[in-house]
Short mmCIF file of C-alpha atoms in Angstrom, two decimals:
data_model
loop_
_atom_site.label_atom_id
_atom_site.label_comp_id
_atom_site.label_asym_id
_atom_site.label_seq_id
_atom_site.Cartn_x
_atom_site.Cartn_y
_atom_site.Cartn_z
CA MET A 4 28.94 -51.38 6.70
CA PRO A 5 31.97 -49.32 6.05
CA ILE A 6 31.64 -45.79 4.55
CA PRO A 7 33.53 -45.45 1.34
CA PRO A 8 36.11 -42.67 1.25
CA GLN A 9 34.93 -39.48 -0.43
CA ASP A 10 36.76 -37.58 -3.08
CA ARG A 11 37.95 -34.38 -1.46
CA SER A 12 39.56 -32.90 -4.55
CA SER A 13 36.68 -30.42 -5.00
CA ASP A 14 37.30 -28.99 -1.51
CA LEU A 15 40.85 -27.99 -2.33
CA PRO A 16 41.49 -24.37 -3.25
CA PRO A 17 42.38 -23.72 -6.89
CA GLU A 18 46.01 -23.44 -7.85
CA GLY A 19 47.65 -20.17 -6.84
CA ALA A 20 44.95 -19.33 -4.29
CA VAL A 21 45.92 -18.43 -0.77
CA PRO A 22 44.78 -21.14 1.62
CA PRO A 23 42.38 -20.07 4.38
CA PRO A 24 43.90 -19.54 7.79
CA GLN A 25 43.90 -22.51 10.06
CA GLY A 26 43.12 -22.31 13.74
CA ASP A 27 42.33 -19.14 15.72
CA LEU A 28 42.80 -15.72 14.17
CA PRO A 29 45.46 -13.57 15.80
CA GLU A 30 44.30 -10.77 18.10
CA PRO A 31 44.88 -7.29 16.70
CA GLY A 32 47.85 -5.65 18.36
CA PRO A 33 48.45 -2.00 19.17
CA ALA A 34 48.31 0.32 16.17
CA PRO A 35 51.56 1.65 14.92
CA PRO A 36 52.33 5.26 15.96
CA GLY A 37 50.80 7.97 13.67
CA THR A 38 47.79 5.90 12.62
CA GLU A 39 44.29 6.70 13.81
CA THR A 40 42.31 4.04 15.56
CA GLY A 41 39.08 6.04 16.17
CA PRO A 42 36.25 6.71 13.76
CA GLY A 43 37.11 8.26 10.42
CA PRO A 44 37.07 12.01 9.75
CA ASP A 45 33.54 11.93 8.28
CA ALA A 46 31.99 10.15 11.24
CA ALA A 47 31.15 13.38 13.17
CA THR A 48 29.88 15.23 10.11
CA GLY A 49 28.26 12.28 8.46
CA PRO A 50 24.58 12.24 7.53
CA ALA A 51 23.42 12.83 11.12
CA GLY A 52 25.82 15.77 11.60
CA ALA A 53 24.79 17.37 8.30
CA GLU A 54 21.11 17.06 9.26
CA ASP A 55 21.83 18.84 12.54
CA GLU A 56 23.54 21.70 10.68
CA TYR A 57 20.67 22.01 8.19
CA THR A 58 18.09 21.89 10.99
CA ALA A 59 19.93 24.61 12.91
CA ALA A 60 20.22 26.79 9.80
CA LEU A 61 16.55 26.22 8.98
CA LYS A 62 15.52 27.18 12.52
CA GLU A 63 17.64 30.33 12.32
CA VAL A 64 16.09 31.36 8.98
CA GLU A 65 12.60 30.61 10.29
CA ASP A 66 13.30 32.68 13.41
CA ARG A 67 14.51 35.62 11.29
CA TRP A 68 11.44 35.27 9.06
CA ARG A 69 9.09 35.34 12.06
CA ARG A 70 10.89 38.39 13.48
CA ALA A 71 10.60 40.18 10.11
CA LEU A 72 6.87 39.39 10.00
CA ALA A 73 6.43 40.72 13.53
CA ASP A 74 8.38 43.89 12.67
CA LEU A 75 6.25 44.39 9.55
CA ASP A 76 3.04 43.92 11.54
CA ASN A 77 4.22 46.41 14.20
CA LEU A 78 5.14 48.91 11.47
CA ARG A 79 1.71 48.52 9.84
CA LYS A 80 -0.06 49.08 13.18
CA ARG A 81 2.12 52.11 14.00
CA HIS A 82 1.48 53.59 10.55
CA ALA A 83 -2.30 53.06 10.94
CA ARG A 84 -2.22 54.81 14.35
CA GLU A 85 -0.22 57.75 12.95
CA LEU A 86 -2.56 58.01 9.96
CA ASP A 87 -5.62 58.07 12.22
CA ARG A 88 -3.98 60.73 14.39
CA GLU A 89 -3.16 62.88 11.34
CA ARG A 90 -6.67 62.50 9.95
CA GLY A 91 -8.14 63.61 13.28
CA ALA A 92 -5.81 66.59 13.44
CA GLU A 93 -6.65 67.63 9.87
CA ARG A 94 -10.38 67.34 10.53
CA ALA A 95 -9.96 69.50 13.63
CA ARG A 96 -8.00 72.16 11.67
CA THR A 97 -10.65 72.23 8.93
CA ALA A 98 -13.51 72.49 11.41
CA ALA A 99 -11.69 75.26 13.30
CA ALA A 100 -11.30 77.20 10.04
CA PHE A 101 -15.10 77.21 9.61
CA LEU A 102 -15.91 78.31 13.17
CA PRO A 103 -15.75 82.06 12.31
CA VAL A 104 -18.18 81.44 9.41
CA ILE A 105 -20.68 79.84 11.81
CA ASP A 106 -20.18 82.68 14.31
CA ASN A 107 -20.97 85.28 11.61
CA LEU A 108 -24.05 83.34 10.43
CA GLU A 109 -25.37 83.30 14.01
CA LEU A 110 -24.68 87.01 14.29
CA ALA A 111 -26.62 87.62 11.04
CA LEU A 112 -29.55 85.52 12.33
CA SER A 113 -29.64 87.49 15.57
CA HIS A 114 -30.20 90.69 13.51
CA ALA A 115 -32.94 89.16 11.33
CA ALA A 116 -35.49 91.75 12.48
CA SER A 117 -33.30 94.57 11.16
CA ASP A 118 -33.22 96.04 7.67
CA ALA A 119 -33.35 93.32 4.98
CA GLY A 120 -30.61 95.01 2.92
CA VAL A 121 -28.21 94.84 5.84
CA ILE A 122 -29.01 91.14 6.34
CA VAL A 123 -28.34 90.39 2.68
CA GLU A 124 -25.01 92.21 2.86
CA GLY A 125 -24.12 90.28 6.02
CA VAL A 126 -24.98 86.92 4.45
CA ARG A 127 -22.95 87.86 1.36
CA ALA A 128 -19.97 88.69 3.60
CA VAL A 129 -20.31 85.34 5.39
CA ARG A 130 -20.40 83.56 2.01
CA ASP A 131 -17.22 85.36 0.95
CA GLN A 132 -15.60 84.36 4.23
CA ALA A 133 -16.51 80.67 3.63
CA VAL A 134 -15.11 80.86 0.09
CA SER A 135 -11.91 82.36 1.51
CA VAL A 136 -11.62 79.43 3.96
CA LEU A 137 -11.96 76.96 1.08
CA GLU A 138 -9.27 78.81 -0.87
CA ARG A 139 -6.91 78.63 2.12
CA LEU A 140 -7.57 74.87 2.24
CA GLY A 141 -6.54 74.64 -1.43
CA TYR A 142 -9.97 74.62 -3.14
CA GLU A 143 -10.30 77.78 -5.23
CA ARG A 144 -13.78 78.75 -6.43
CA HIS A 145 -14.56 78.65 -10.19
CA ALA A 146 -17.62 80.54 -11.41
CA GLU A 147 -16.37 82.29 -14.57
CA THR A 148 -18.55 82.82 -17.62
CA GLY A 149 -17.33 83.38 -21.17
CA VAL A 150 -14.50 80.87 -20.77
CA PRO A 151 -14.10 77.84 -23.07
CA PHE A 152 -15.81 74.70 -21.84
CA ASP A 153 -13.33 72.39 -20.05
CA PRO A 154 -14.67 68.89 -19.24
CA SER A 155 -12.21 68.53 -16.36
CA ARG A 156 -13.61 71.66 -14.64
CA HIS A 157 -17.17 71.93 -15.91
CA GLU A 158 -20.29 69.77 -15.88
CA VAL A 159 -22.78 70.62 -18.63
CA VAL A 160 -26.36 70.80 -17.37
CA GLY A 161 -27.74 72.64 -20.38
CA VAL A 162 -26.98 73.85 -23.89
CA VAL A 163 -28.35 77.19 -25.06
CA GLN A 164 -28.54 79.12 -28.30
CA ASP A 165 -26.74 82.43 -27.63
CA PRO A 166 -25.81 84.58 -30.64
CA ASP A 167 -23.57 86.80 -28.49
CA ALA A 168 -21.44 83.91 -27.15
CA GLU A 169 -18.78 81.95 -28.93
CA PRO A 170 -19.74 78.31 -29.54
CA ASN A 171 -18.66 75.87 -26.82
CA THR A 172 -18.17 78.56 -24.16
CA VAL A 173 -19.72 78.83 -20.70
CA THR A 174 -22.73 81.16 -20.74
CA GLN A 175 -24.01 80.69 -17.18
CA VAL A 176 -22.73 79.08 -13.96
CA LEU A 177 -25.56 77.41 -12.05
CA ARG A 178 -23.35 75.97 -9.32
CA PRO A 179 -19.72 77.04 -8.76
CA GLY A 180 -16.92 74.49 -8.81
CA TYR A 181 -14.12 74.21 -6.25
CA GLY A 182 -10.58 72.93 -6.68
CA GLU A 183 -8.34 71.96 -9.59
CA ALA A 184 -7.55 68.67 -11.38
CA GLU A 185 -7.12 65.81 -8.87
CA ARG A 186 -7.76 68.16 -5.92
CA GLN A 187 -11.23 69.07 -7.15
CA LEU A 188 -14.13 69.00 -4.71
CA ARG A 189 -16.67 69.27 -7.53
CA PRO A 190 -16.88 70.64 -11.07
CA ALA A 191 -18.90 73.76 -11.89
CA ALA A 192 -22.41 73.11 -13.22
CA VAL A 193 -22.74 75.28 -16.33
CA THR A 194 -24.74 75.96 -19.45
CA VAL A 195 -22.79 76.07 -22.70
CA ALA A 196 -23.43 77.88 -25.98
CA LYS A 197 -24.04 75.37 -28.75
CA ARG A 198 -22.40 75.34 -32.13
CA GLU A 199 -24.43 76.61 -35.03
#
C-alpha cells in the first residue's frame, strides 16, 4: 500500500526567519590579529583564584595571630619569673634588716644572769631597733594617746568613761599600729573616751 504524502508546511521556518545551515559547518579559521583566543581575563582570578587569595590571606592572619599569642605567653612567663625574683630579693632585704635585732636579742639572753635592770634596758633598746627597722621599711609606729579617734588608723577594743579626756579621743593604746592608709600593717588597738 502506498504511503500518502505528508504535509510538510509545518516544518518550514516562519516568514523572515533565517533558514538553518545545510550540510557541514565551516571550520573556524585563524583569529584576526589583535583578538584574544585564550581564556578571558577573569579565568585566572575567577572563583578558584579568589579562593586561593582568601585562603592565603587567612593563613597569614592566622599565623600572625598564633605568633602574637606565643609572644604574649612568653611575656607573661618572663614577667612571672621577674616578679618571683623581685619578691625573693625583697624578702631577703627585709630579713637582712632584722638580723641585727636578732643578734641583739641573743646578746641580751646571754646576759640573763646579770642585773635585771640592765636586761630590761637591753630589751627596750632591741625593741626600739626593731621599730626603727619597720620605719625604714615604710611602716611607722602609731601609739599616741589623746588624739581623735580615726577609724582608718585605730581599732576600738573598749570604751571608757574618762572625765579628763575629750569625747571620742584615744585614752589608751593596747597594741600599737604600724603603717599608714593602704600601706598599713595593722591598726592600733585602742580604748576611746565615750561621749557623755
